[in-house]
mmCIF file of C-alpha atoms and ligand atoms in Angstrom:
data_model
loop_
_atom_site.group_PDB
_atom_site.id
_atom_site.type_symbol
_atom_site.label_atom_id
_atom_site.label_comp_id
_atom_site.label_asym_id
_atom_site.label_seq_id
_atom_site.Cartn_x
_atom_site.Cartn_y
_atom_site.Cartn_z
ATOM 1 C CA MET A 1 -0.013 -0.003 0.002
ATOM 2 C CA TRP A 2 1.369 3.445 -0.921
ATOM 3 C CA ARG A 3 2.338 5.495 2.085
ATOM 4 C CA TYR A 4 5.020 8.085 2.672
ATOM 5 C CA LEU A 5 6.668 10.162 5.306
ATOM 6 C CA THR A 6 8.793 13.272 5.090
ATOM 7 C CA ALA A 7 11.302 14.662 7.600
ATOM 8 C CA GLY A 8 13.612 17.656 7.693
ATOM 9 C CA GLU A 9 13.701 21.371 8.386
ATOM 10 C CA SER A 10 13.729 24.426 6.091
ATOM 11 C CA HIS A 11 17.275 25.490 6.994
ATOM 12 C CA GLY A 12 18.544 22.122 8.222
ATOM 13 C CA PRO A 13 20.854 19.896 6.147
ATOM 14 C CA GLY A 14 18.005 18.620 3.965
ATOM 15 C CA LEU A 15 14.816 16.663 3.510
ATOM 16 C CA THR A 16 14.273 12.929 3.786
ATOM 17 C CA ILE A 17 11.459 11.058 2.078
ATOM 18 C CA ILE A 18 10.474 7.410 2.308
ATOM 19 C CA VAL A 19 7.767 6.061 0.018
ATOM 20 C CA ASP A 20 6.611 2.581 0.798
ATOM 21 C CA GLY A 21 4.375 0.223 -1.208
ATOM 22 C CA VAL A 22 5.655 1.260 -4.659
ATOM 23 C CA PRO A 23 5.374 -1.767 -6.973
ATOM 24 C CA ALA A 24 8.494 -2.953 -8.758
ATOM 25 C CA GLY A 25 9.079 -1.906 -12.352
ATOM 26 C CA VAL A 26 8.220 1.798 -12.241
ATOM 27 C CA PRO A 27 10.757 3.665 -14.391
ATOM 28 C CA VAL A 28 12.205 6.539 -12.372
ATOM 29 C CA THR A 29 15.413 8.588 -12.454
ATOM 30 C CA GLU A 30 16.749 11.522 -10.481
ATOM 31 C CA ASP A 31 16.288 13.622 -13.641
ATOM 32 C CA THR A 32 12.524 12.929 -13.868
ATOM 33 C CA ILE A 33 12.075 13.872 -10.211
ATOM 34 C CA ALA A 34 14.222 16.959 -10.695
ATOM 35 C CA GLU A 35 11.899 18.207 -13.411
ATOM 36 C CA ASP A 36 8.942 18.445 -10.985
ATOM 37 C CA LEU A 37 11.204 19.952 -8.261
ATOM 38 C CA ARG A 38 12.203 22.609 -10.794
ATOM 39 C CA ARG A 39 8.554 23.282 -11.579
ATOM 40 C CA ARG A 40 7.795 23.743 -7.871
ATOM 41 C CA GLN A 41 10.653 26.254 -7.514
ATOM 42 C CA GLY A 42 9.429 28.414 -10.342
ATOM 43 C CA GLY A 43 6.674 30.916 -10.827
ATOM 44 C CA TYR A 44 6.641 34.672 -10.984
ATOM 45 C CA GLY A 45 6.559 36.255 -7.514
ATOM 46 C CA ARG A 46 8.800 33.807 -5.669
ATOM 47 C CA GLY A 47 11.298 35.024 -3.028
ATOM 48 C CA GLY A 48 15.097 34.921 -2.816
ATOM 49 C CA ARG A 49 15.293 31.365 -1.419
ATOM 50 C CA MET A 50 14.444 29.963 -4.829
ATOM 51 C CA LEU A 51 17.554 31.603 -6.277
ATOM 52 C CA ILE A 52 19.695 29.713 -3.746
ATOM 53 C CA GLU A 53 18.134 26.274 -4.050
ATOM 54 C CA LYS A 54 18.453 24.051 -7.136
ATOM 55 C CA ASP A 55 16.577 21.064 -5.769
ATOM 56 C CA ARG A 56 17.571 17.583 -6.689
ATOM 57 C CA ALA A 57 16.437 14.394 -4.978
ATOM 58 C CA GLU A 58 19.079 11.710 -4.542
ATOM 59 C CA LEU A 59 17.657 8.242 -4.817
ATOM 60 C CA ARG A 60 19.119 6.332 -1.859
ATOM 61 C CA GLY A 61 17.063 3.122 -1.855
ATOM 62 C CA GLY A 62 14.403 1.138 -3.666
ATOM 63 C CA VAL A 63 15.551 1.920 -7.224
ATOM 64 C CA ALA A 64 17.962 -0.127 -9.311
ATOM 65 C CA ARG A 65 18.968 0.364 -12.949
ATOM 66 C CA GLY A 66 16.297 3.004 -13.426
ATOM 67 C CA PHE A 67 13.364 0.984 -12.049
ATOM 68 C CA THR A 68 11.728 0.652 -8.642
ATOM 69 C CA THR A 69 12.504 -2.663 -6.997
ATOM 70 C CA GLY A 70 9.440 -3.048 -4.762
ATOM 71 C CA ALA A 71 11.478 -2.050 -1.667
ATOM 72 C CA PRO A 72 10.794 1.318 0.068
ATOM 73 C CA VAL A 73 12.050 4.195 -2.024
ATOM 74 C CA ALA A 74 14.333 6.513 0.005
ATOM 75 C CA MET A 75 15.170 10.043 -1.196
ATOM 76 C CA TRP A 76 17.341 12.861 0.105
ATOM 77 C CA ILE A 77 17.195 16.520 -0.952
ATOM 78 C CA GLU A 78 20.002 18.690 0.240
ATOM 79 C CA ASN A 79 19.196 22.253 1.396
ATOM 80 C CA LYS A 80 21.776 24.458 -0.333
ATOM 81 C CA ASP A 81 20.835 27.255 2.136
ATOM 82 C CA TRP A 82 22.162 25.066 5.039
ATOM 83 C CA ALA A 83 25.654 26.247 4.259
ATOM 84 C CA ASN A 84 24.583 29.833 5.124
ATOM 85 C CA TRP A 85 23.040 28.807 8.470
ATOM 86 C CA LYS A 86 24.983 25.913 9.918
ATOM 87 C CA ASP A 87 27.578 27.985 11.799
ATOM 88 C CA LYS A 88 25.211 30.667 12.989
ATOM 89 C CA THR A 89 23.144 30.830 16.190
ATOM 90 C CA PRO A 90 20.467 33.380 15.259
ATOM 91 C CA PRO A 91 18.663 35.146 18.132
ATOM 92 C CA PRO A 92 15.434 33.462 19.179
ATOM 93 C CA ILE A 93 12.198 34.620 17.507
ATOM 94 C CA THR A 94 9.594 35.500 20.075
ATOM 95 C CA VAL A 95 6.992 37.387 17.986
ATOM 96 C CA PRO A 96 4.679 34.888 16.171
ATOM 97 C CA ARG A 97 3.770 35.756 12.569
ATOM 98 C CA PRO A 98 0.030 35.878 12.071
ATOM 99 C CA GLY A 99 -1.080 33.249 9.548
ATOM 100 C CA HIS A 100 1.812 30.893 10.347
ATOM 101 C CA ALA A 101 2.030 27.931 12.727
ATOM 102 C CA ASP A 102 4.323 30.013 15.059
ATOM 103 C CA LEU A 103 1.834 30.684 17.890
ATOM 104 C CA SER A 104 -0.222 27.452 17.688
ATOM 105 C CA GLY A 105 2.959 25.369 17.318
ATOM 106 C CA ALA A 106 4.741 27.079 20.234
ATOM 107 C CA LEU A 107 1.705 26.575 22.424
ATOM 108 C CA LYS A 108 1.456 22.969 21.403
ATOM 109 C CA PHE A 109 5.131 21.929 21.881
ATOM 110 C CA GLY A 110 6.253 24.497 24.447
ATOM 111 C CA HIS A 111 8.953 26.052 22.240
ATOM 112 C CA ARG A 112 10.228 29.480 23.326
ATOM 113 C CA ASP A 113 12.128 30.090 20.064
ATOM 114 C CA LEU A 114 9.493 30.227 17.318
ATOM 115 C CA ARG A 115 12.172 29.530 14.715
ATOM 116 C CA ILE A 116 11.927 25.868 15.715
ATOM 117 C CA VAL A 117 8.237 25.807 14.701
ATOM 118 C CA GLY A 118 8.755 27.665 11.457
ATOM 119 C CA GLU A 119 11.603 25.443 10.426
ATOM 120 C CA ARG A 120 9.268 22.437 10.070
ATOM 121 C CA SER A 121 5.940 24.184 9.328
ATOM 122 C CA SER A 122 7.563 25.991 6.386
ATOM 123 C CA ALA A 123 6.375 25.116 2.888
ATOM 124 C CA ARG A 124 9.903 23.928 2.242
ATOM 125 C CA GLU A 125 8.472 20.553 3.293
ATOM 126 C CA THR A 126 6.333 20.519 0.171
ATOM 127 C CA THR A 127 9.552 19.916 -1.812
ATOM 128 C CA ALA A 128 9.646 16.462 -0.303
ATOM 129 C CA ARG A 129 6.020 15.848 -1.273
ATOM 130 C CA VAL A 130 6.748 16.869 -4.850
ATOM 131 C CA ALA A 131 9.562 14.338 -5.010
ATOM 132 C CA ALA A 132 7.212 11.571 -3.670
ATOM 133 C CA GLY A 133 4.545 12.820 -6.107
ATOM 134 C CA ALA A 134 6.914 12.494 -9.040
ATOM 135 C CA LEU A 135 7.260 8.811 -8.168
ATOM 136 C CA ALA A 136 3.477 8.454 -7.919
ATOM 137 C CA LYS A 137 3.124 10.143 -11.359
ATOM 138 C CA ALA A 138 5.650 7.764 -12.869
ATOM 139 C CA PHE A 139 3.603 4.845 -11.578
ATOM 140 C CA LEU A 140 0.331 6.318 -12.816
ATOM 141 C CA ALA A 141 1.841 7.068 -16.272
ATOM 142 C CA GLU A 142 2.488 3.322 -16.627
ATOM 143 C CA LEU A 143 -1.306 2.985 -16.385
ATOM 144 C CA ASP A 144 -1.974 5.830 -18.853
ATOM 145 C CA ILE A 145 -3.091 8.127 -16.084
ATOM 146 C CA HIS A 146 -1.769 11.703 -16.196
ATOM 147 C CA VAL A 147 -2.057 14.450 -13.654
ATOM 148 C CA TYR A 148 -1.997 18.126 -14.751
ATOM 149 C CA SER A 149 -2.440 21.524 -13.085
ATOM 150 C CA HIS A 150 -2.807 25.108 -14.110
ATOM 151 C CA ILE A 151 -3.515 28.426 -12.438
ATOM 152 C CA VAL A 152 -7.062 29.764 -12.503
ATOM 153 C CA ALA A 153 -6.686 32.947 -10.436
ATOM 154 C CA ILE A 154 -4.075 35.099 -8.812
ATOM 155 C CA GLY A 155 -5.702 37.677 -6.483
ATOM 156 C CA GLU A 156 -8.760 38.871 -8.351
ATOM 157 C CA VAL A 157 -7.216 38.311 -11.802
ATOM 158 C CA THR A 158 -9.027 35.263 -13.197
ATOM 159 C CA ALA A 159 -8.296 33.128 -16.258
ATOM 160 C CA PRO A 160 -11.079 32.498 -18.831
ATOM 161 C CA SER A 161 -12.639 29.059 -19.152
ATOM 162 C CA TYR A 162 -11.017 26.854 -21.831
ATOM 163 C CA ASP A 163 -12.237 24.475 -24.468
ATOM 164 C CA LEU A 164 -8.996 22.515 -24.875
ATOM 165 C CA GLU A 165 -7.675 18.996 -24.393
ATOM 166 C CA TRP A 166 -6.060 18.736 -20.973
ATOM 167 C CA SER A 167 -2.660 17.998 -22.451
ATOM 168 C CA GLU A 168 -2.818 21.132 -24.574
ATOM 169 C CA LEU A 169 -4.088 23.297 -21.720
ATOM 170 C CA PHE A 170 -1.239 21.981 -19.546
ATOM 171 C CA ALA A 171 1.397 22.609 -22.223
ATOM 172 C CA ARG A 172 0.226 26.249 -22.515
ATOM 173 C CA ALA A 173 0.274 26.619 -18.716
ATOM 174 C CA GLU A 174 3.798 25.240 -18.561
ATOM 175 C CA ALA A 175 4.945 27.928 -20.977
ATOM 176 C CA SER A 176 3.577 30.691 -18.749
ATOM 177 C CA GLU A 177 5.542 32.264 -15.875
ATOM 178 C CA VAL A 178 2.495 32.026 -13.677
ATOM 179 C CA ARG A 179 1.392 28.646 -15.048
ATOM 180 C CA CYS A 180 -1.730 30.148 -16.589
ATOM 181 C CA ALA A 181 -2.809 28.785 -19.963
ATOM 182 C CA ASP A 182 -3.993 32.153 -21.286
ATOM 183 C CA ALA A 183 -1.238 34.547 -22.496
ATOM 184 C CA GLU A 184 -3.170 37.766 -21.920
ATOM 185 C CA THR A 185 -4.217 36.720 -18.349
ATOM 186 C CA THR A 186 -0.580 35.726 -17.682
ATOM 187 C CA GLU A 187 0.477 39.343 -18.296
ATOM 188 C CA ARG A 188 -2.279 40.681 -16.085
ATOM 189 C CA MET A 189 -1.329 38.264 -13.282
ATOM 190 C CA LYS A 190 2.338 39.259 -13.491
ATOM 191 C CA ALA A 191 1.392 42.965 -13.375
ATOM 192 C CA ARG A 192 -0.795 42.307 -10.379
ATOM 193 C CA ILE A 193 2.071 40.547 -8.607
ATOM 194 C CA ASP A 194 4.416 43.498 -9.374
ATOM 195 C CA GLU A 195 1.805 45.881 -7.997
ATOM 196 C CA ALA A 196 1.393 43.822 -4.798
ATOM 197 C CA LYS A 197 5.134 43.670 -4.309
ATOM 198 C CA LYS A 198 5.469 47.443 -4.637
ATOM 199 C CA ALA A 199 2.685 47.922 -2.115
ATOM 200 C CA GLY A 200 4.373 45.612 0.430
ATOM 201 C CA GLU A 201 1.542 43.144 -0.082
ATOM 202 C CA SER A 202 1.147 39.473 -1.003
ATOM 203 C CA LEU A 203 -1.338 37.525 -3.097
ATOM 204 C CA GLY A 204 -3.182 34.193 -3.060
ATOM 205 C CA GLY A 205 -5.195 32.500 -5.771
ATOM 206 C CA VAL A 206 -6.692 29.328 -7.111
ATOM 207 C CA PHE A 207 -5.127 26.330 -8.888
ATOM 208 C CA GLU A 208 -6.866 23.514 -10.706
ATOM 209 C CA VAL A 209 -5.641 19.907 -10.857
ATOM 210 C CA ALA A 210 -6.975 17.407 -13.389
ATOM 211 C CA ALA A 211 -6.296 13.717 -13.659
ATOM 212 C CA VAL A 212 -7.140 11.972 -16.952
ATOM 213 C CA GLY A 213 -7.216 8.291 -17.894
ATOM 214 C CA LEU A 214 -8.696 7.176 -14.597
ATOM 215 C CA PRO A 215 -10.658 3.943 -14.610
ATOM 216 C CA PRO A 216 -14.094 4.091 -12.991
ATOM 217 C CA GLY A 217 -14.402 2.486 -9.578
ATOM 218 C CA LEU A 218 -11.494 4.021 -7.656
ATOM 219 C CA GLY A 219 -12.375 4.959 -4.090
ATOM 220 C CA SER A 220 -15.614 3.729 -2.609
ATOM 221 C CA TYR A 221 -19.067 4.851 -1.427
ATOM 222 C CA THR A 222 -19.252 2.088 1.171
ATOM 223 C CA GLN A 223 -17.330 3.691 4.001
ATOM 224 C CA TRP A 224 -16.652 7.369 4.856
ATOM 225 C CA ASP A 225 -12.896 7.017 5.010
ATOM 226 C CA GLN A 226 -12.690 5.346 1.569
ATOM 227 C CA LYS A 227 -14.446 8.132 -0.327
ATOM 228 C CA LEU A 228 -11.979 9.406 -2.944
ATOM 229 C CA ASP A 229 -13.227 13.006 -2.858
ATOM 230 C CA GLY A 230 -12.737 12.983 0.922
ATOM 231 C CA LEU A 231 -9.223 11.592 0.660
ATOM 232 C CA LEU A 232 -8.293 14.145 -2.016
ATOM 233 C CA ALA A 233 -9.803 17.073 -0.051
ATOM 234 C CA GLN A 234 -7.664 16.103 2.925
ATOM 235 C CA ALA A 235 -4.567 15.828 0.773
ATOM 236 C CA ILE A 236 -5.147 19.241 -0.824
ATOM 237 C CA MET A 237 -6.091 20.954 2.456
ATOM 238 C CA SER A 238 -2.840 19.676 3.986
ATOM 239 C CA ILE A 239 -0.843 21.884 1.555
ATOM 240 C CA ASN A 240 0.409 25.016 3.328
ATOM 241 C CA ALA A 241 -1.949 28.001 2.929
ATOM 242 C CA ILE A 242 -4.725 26.101 1.196
ATOM 243 C CA LYS A 243 -8.042 27.244 2.666
ATOM 244 C CA GLY A 244 -10.637 25.734 0.324
ATOM 245 C CA VAL A 245 -11.147 22.780 -2.023
ATOM 246 C CA GLU A 246 -13.856 22.231 -4.597
ATOM 247 C CA PHE A 247 -14.569 19.379 -7.018
ATOM 248 C CA GLY A 248 -15.838 20.071 -10.510
ATOM 249 C CA GLU A 249 -18.184 23.050 -10.398
ATOM 250 C CA GLY A 250 -18.139 22.805 -6.577
ATOM 251 C CA PHE A 251 -19.678 25.854 -4.935
ATOM 252 C CA ALA A 252 -21.371 27.029 -8.155
ATOM 253 C CA VAL A 253 -23.645 23.974 -8.366
ATOM 254 C CA ALA A 254 -24.965 24.762 -4.896
ATOM 255 C CA ARG A 255 -26.765 27.720 -6.495
ATOM 256 C CA LEU A 256 -28.348 25.741 -9.384
ATOM 257 C CA PRO A 257 -31.636 23.871 -9.550
ATOM 258 C CA GLY A 258 -31.260 20.101 -9.380
ATOM 259 C CA THR A 259 -31.945 19.349 -13.061
ATOM 260 C CA GLN A 260 -29.097 21.688 -14.107
ATOM 261 C CA ALA A 261 -26.582 20.500 -11.536
ATOM 262 C CA GLN A 262 -25.921 16.894 -12.594
ATOM 263 C CA ASP A 263 -24.111 15.271 -15.523
ATOM 264 C CA PRO A 264 -26.714 13.416 -17.626
ATOM 265 C CA ILE A 265 -25.720 9.903 -18.748
ATOM 266 C CA ARG A 266 -26.080 8.803 -22.391
ATOM 267 C CA TRP A 267 -25.032 5.721 -24.303
ATOM 268 C CA GLY A 268 -22.191 6.354 -26.764
ATOM 269 C CA ASP A 269 -18.811 5.023 -27.879
ATOM 270 C CA GLY A 270 -19.635 1.600 -26.423
ATOM 271 C CA ARG A 271 -20.043 2.837 -22.907
ATOM 272 C CA PRO A 272 -22.051 5.248 -20.721
ATOM 273 C CA MET A 273 -20.873 8.785 -21.500
ATOM 274 C CA ARG A 274 -21.357 12.278 -20.020
ATOM 275 C CA SER A 275 -21.855 15.488 -21.909
ATOM 276 C CA SER A 276 -20.719 17.524 -18.903
ATOM 277 C CA ASN A 277 -18.491 17.019 -15.861
ATOM 278 C CA ARG A 278 -19.906 19.232 -13.173
ATOM 279 C CA ALA A 279 -19.156 16.588 -10.525
ATOM 280 C CA GLY A 280 -15.442 16.655 -11.317
ATOM 281 C CA GLY A 281 -15.087 12.938 -11.981
ATOM 282 C CA THR A 282 -16.416 11.366 -8.805
ATOM 283 C CA GLU A 283 -19.896 10.350 -7.733
ATOM 284 C CA GLY A 284 -20.403 8.672 -4.394
ATOM 285 C CA GLY A 285 -16.751 9.071 -3.562
ATOM 286 C CA THR A 286 -15.869 6.828 -6.503
ATOM 287 C CA THR A 287 -14.408 7.719 -9.914
ATOM 288 C CA ASN A 288 -17.032 7.616 -12.683
ATOM 289 C CA GLY A 289 -14.726 7.481 -15.676
ATOM 290 C CA GLU A 290 -14.662 11.211 -16.297
ATOM 291 C CA PRO A 291 -11.510 13.346 -15.667
ATOM 292 C CA LEU A 292 -11.003 14.166 -12.010
ATOM 293 C CA ILE A 293 -11.065 17.940 -11.599
ATOM 294 C CA LEU A 294 -10.501 19.815 -8.384
ATOM 295 C CA ARG A 295 -9.418 23.265 -7.289
ATOM 296 C CA GLY A 296 -7.477 24.547 -4.310
ATOM 297 C CA ALA A 297 -7.830 28.059 -2.921
ATOM 298 C CA MET A 298 -4.584 29.487 -1.531
ATOM 299 C CA LYS A 299 -4.660 32.377 0.934
ATOM 300 C CA PRO A 300 -2.264 35.284 0.340
ATOM 301 C CA ILE A 301 1.243 34.696 1.650
ATOM 302 C CA ALA A 302 1.195 35.491 5.338
ATOM 303 C CA THR A 303 4.599 37.154 5.569
ATOM 304 C CA THR A 304 4.341 40.691 4.163
ATOM 305 C CA VAL A 305 6.857 43.494 3.937
ATOM 306 C CA THR A 306 4.140 45.640 5.559
ATOM 307 C CA ARG A 307 4.378 44.737 9.235
ATOM 308 C CA GLN A 308 1.380 43.079 10.893
ATOM 309 C CA ASP A 309 0.255 43.234 14.493
ATOM 310 C CA SER A 310 1.322 40.442 16.843
ATOM 311 C CA VAL A 311 2.734 40.076 20.360
ATOM 312 C CA ASP A 312 6.088 39.393 21.975
ATOM 313 C CA LEU A 313 5.633 36.148 23.930
ATOM 314 C CA GLU A 314 8.689 36.798 26.153
ATOM 315 C CA LYS A 315 8.032 40.480 26.881
ATOM 316 C CA ARG A 316 4.307 39.826 27.050
ATOM 317 C CA GLU A 317 3.486 43.000 25.135
ATOM 318 C CA ASN A 318 2.098 43.999 21.780
ATOM 319 C CA ALA A 319 4.682 43.921 18.951
ATOM 320 C CA GLN A 320 4.947 43.811 15.145
ATOM 321 C CA MET A 321 6.139 40.749 13.306
ATOM 322 C CA GLU A 322 9.598 40.795 11.756
ATOM 323 C CA TYR A 323 9.676 40.489 7.963
ATOM 324 C CA GLN A 324 11.577 37.366 6.803
ATOM 325 C CA ARG A 325 12.544 36.681 3.227
ATOM 326 C CA SER A 326 9.366 35.504 1.518
ATOM 327 C CA ASP A 327 7.399 34.887 -1.614
ATOM 328 C CA VAL A 328 4.949 37.515 -2.772
ATOM 329 C CA CYS A 329 2.842 34.914 -4.545
ATOM 330 C CA ALA A 330 3.363 31.119 -4.588
ATOM 331 C CA VAL A 331 0.151 29.952 -6.282
ATOM 332 C CA PRO A 332 2.017 28.558 -9.387
ATOM 333 C CA ALA A 333 4.192 26.443 -7.089
ATOM 334 C CA ALA A 334 1.195 25.366 -4.982
ATOM 335 C CA GLY A 335 -0.396 23.972 -8.187
ATOM 336 C CA VAL A 336 2.655 21.743 -8.662
ATOM 337 C CA VAL A 337 2.299 20.580 -5.035
ATOM 338 C CA GLY A 338 -1.388 19.960 -5.720
ATOM 339 C CA GLU A 339 -0.466 17.688 -8.637
ATOM 340 C CA ALA A 340 1.855 15.712 -6.316
ATOM 341 C CA MET A 341 -0.782 15.306 -3.634
ATOM 342 C CA VAL A 342 -3.422 14.172 -6.116
ATOM 343 C CA ALA A 343 -0.968 11.719 -7.685
ATOM 344 C CA LEU A 344 -0.091 10.235 -4.305
ATOM 345 C CA VAL A 345 -3.744 9.693 -3.392
ATOM 346 C CA LEU A 346 -4.482 8.207 -6.799
ATOM 347 C CA ALA A 347 -1.469 5.882 -6.629
ATOM 348 C CA LYS A 348 -2.761 4.598 -3.278
ATOM 349 C CA VAL A 349 -6.334 3.965 -4.457
ATOM 350 C CA VAL A 350 -5.173 2.411 -7.770
ATOM 351 C CA SER A 351 -2.930 0.007 -5.792
ATOM 352 C CA GLU A 352 -5.788 -0.761 -3.428
ATOM 353 C CA LYS A 353 -8.128 -1.628 -6.294
ATOM 354 C CA PHE A 354 -5.745 -3.447 -8.633
ATOM 355 C CA GLY A 355 -2.912 -4.604 -6.349
ATOM 356 C CA GLY A 356 0.269 -5.932 -7.977
ATOM 357 C CA ASP A 357 3.784 -6.303 -6.625
ATOM 358 C CA ASN A 358 5.000 -5.389 -10.111
ATOM 359 C CA VAL A 359 3.505 -2.604 -12.203
ATOM 360 C CA ALA A 360 2.834 -5.082 -15.050
ATOM 361 C CA GLU A 361 0.557 -6.992 -12.669
ATOM 362 C CA THR A 362 -1.250 -3.784 -11.734
ATOM 363 C CA ARG A 363 -1.752 -3.009 -15.409
ATOM 364 C CA ALA A 364 -3.061 -6.528 -16.181
ATOM 365 C CA ALA A 365 -5.542 -6.383 -13.274
ATOM 366 C CA ARG A 366 -6.687 -2.922 -14.441
ATOM 367 C CA ASP A 367 -7.133 -4.159 -18.049
ATOM 368 C CA HIS A 368 -9.042 -7.176 -16.848
ATOM 369 C CA PHE A 369 -11.328 -4.978 -14.765
ATOM 370 C CA LEU A 370 -11.990 -2.586 -17.684
ATOM 371 C CA ALA A 371 -12.705 -5.481 -20.027
ATOM 372 C CA ALA A 372 -15.159 -6.926 -17.543
ATOM 373 C CA ARG A 373 -16.958 -3.597 -17.310
ATOM 374 C CA GLY A 374 -16.961 -3.030 -21.088
ATOM 375 C CA TRP A 375 -14.677 -0.015 -20.743
ATOM 376 C CA LEU A 376 -11.738 -1.133 -22.902
ATOM 377 C CA ALA A 377 -12.537 0.966 -25.983
ATOM 378 C CA ASP A 378 -11.787 4.008 -23.869
ATOM 379 C CA LEU A 379 -8.451 2.582 -22.783
ATOM 380 C CA ALA A 380 -7.389 1.912 -26.368
ATOM 381 C CA GLN A 381 -8.264 5.551 -27.167
ATOM 382 C CA ALA A 382 -6.153 6.821 -24.238
ATOM 383 C CA ARG A 383 -3.145 4.921 -25.551
ATOM 384 C CA SER A 384 -3.479 5.979 -29.155
HETATM 385 C C1 FMN B 401 4.731 26.546 -2.384
HETATM 386 C C2 FMN B 401 4.431 27.367 -1.207
HETATM 387 C C3 FMN B 401 5.349 28.414 -0.831
HETATM 388 C C4 FMN B 401 5.072 29.220 0.283
HETATM 389 N N1 FMN B 401 5.901 30.274 0.545
HETATM 390 C C5 FMN B 401 5.641 31.069 1.633
HETATM 391 C C6 FMN B 401 6.488 32.175 1.900
HETATM 392 O O1 FMN B 401 7.499 32.425 1.212
HETATM 393 N N2 FMN B 401 6.138 32.961 2.986
HETATM 394 C C7 FMN B 401 5.062 32.690 3.774
HETATM 395 O O2 FMN B 401 4.809 33.439 4.722
HETATM 396 N N3 FMN B 401 4.252 31.665 3.505
HETATM 397 C C8 FMN B 401 4.522 30.838 2.486
HETATM 398 N N4 FMN B 401 3.683 29.775 2.199
HETATM 399 C C9 FMN B 401 2.545 29.513 3.073
HETATM 400 C C10 FMN B 401 2.927 29.091 4.501
HETATM 401 O O3 FMN B 401 3.801 28.003 4.496
HETATM 402 C C11 FMN B 401 1.616 28.730 5.314
HETATM 403 O O4 FMN B 401 0.714 29.782 5.228
HETATM 404 C C12 FMN B 401 1.963 28.495 6.773
HETATM 405 O O5 FMN B 401 2.788 27.355 6.871
HETATM 406 C C13 FMN B 401 0.759 28.322 7.658
HETATM 407 O O6 FMN B 401 -0.081 27.227 7.209
HETATM 408 P P1 FMN B 401 -1.629 27.467 6.881
HETATM 409 O O7 FMN B 401 -1.693 28.727 6.049
HETATM 410 O O8 FMN B 401 -1.963 26.222 6.095
HETATM 411 O O9 FMN B 401 -2.325 27.607 8.159
HETATM 412 C C14 FMN B 401 3.930 28.981 1.094
HETATM 413 C C15 FMN B 401 3.071 27.896 0.780
HETATM 414 C C16 FMN B 401 3.314 27.131 -0.383
HETATM 415 C C17 FMN B 401 2.380 25.993 -0.713
#
């Protein structure tokens, strides 16, 4: 069964990741993982840290000759910034930053230096998740399942809706500095980030993740903790600064009358088909054969050049938070983390449904299942 743990601090020596339950035979190299790490580091509006780090995950176990072996996969990502910190003893931080884990974490663990909290609660940890997610994507790709993301909004600047194949939409997003598939909106988003930076402000936004090629029947309606939408919502909400998740047309369908809010089913192409995908690919917590589509809403970056009110926990008096090097906007990066989280959840439910100690066995079980359900025509199309 796919499961993973991460360890390591933002300015410590590095990040450790162990992914267990990966079947043998998944092709993976440090270069393929590095590509997703590079994508997470990019995006207009990032802070100085991203100029220091050139993330690369070293594969330290579970991979031989370019393929997973079935043993736990161990990875190590060095923090280049460690060299700048290892011989320093910076003064303790006693003023918690609003919007960070500083206060809640200090109260929980009893730390008097809030730096200790921030070191682990920092979004640096999401680097480790992206490395694990790259592995999950490599596994899913062996089953013709692909996970994409793009940016829908930065602040109030919103992308238009698209009538494009997901692969095309994704290719356009990848060519944009804010990972937005529309060139004109990209320019407006960049200008909005410049404006926010000048004003000592920060911005949030919305990303969308799509997974295509999913067989129906992943997840389950039979028990609350097996519902795929529930598992995905938890995974997305666990990303730093994500404050909302919606599936398909999500909050908008809540305002529609019932006959306009579903996805009618018709017979076509040898299987039941949908003319719309308002549900975002799951019904009853189970994939229905349509693309999985979800969105994550990211709050504006909490650390702003403009000081915010807080307290000094040692002096027990009002104070203003100290500015620390920070992103102005990290929504494009959060979208890449969203892809990783979705891929990790999907890898787990695919393995639960189809099993297999070797990816060829997983594929054979999936093909058998699709044939039994009369869904194979679709699979052939996905591979063509
Ligand atoms: C990719 C990414 C980069 C982030 N960069 C920063 C940053 O530079 N400065 C900051 O204050 N918050 C940043 N955040 C958000 C904080 O990590 C997050 O708000 C904080 O840990 C508190 O968690 P919460 O907002 O989920 O409650 C980033 C989040 C993500 C996903």
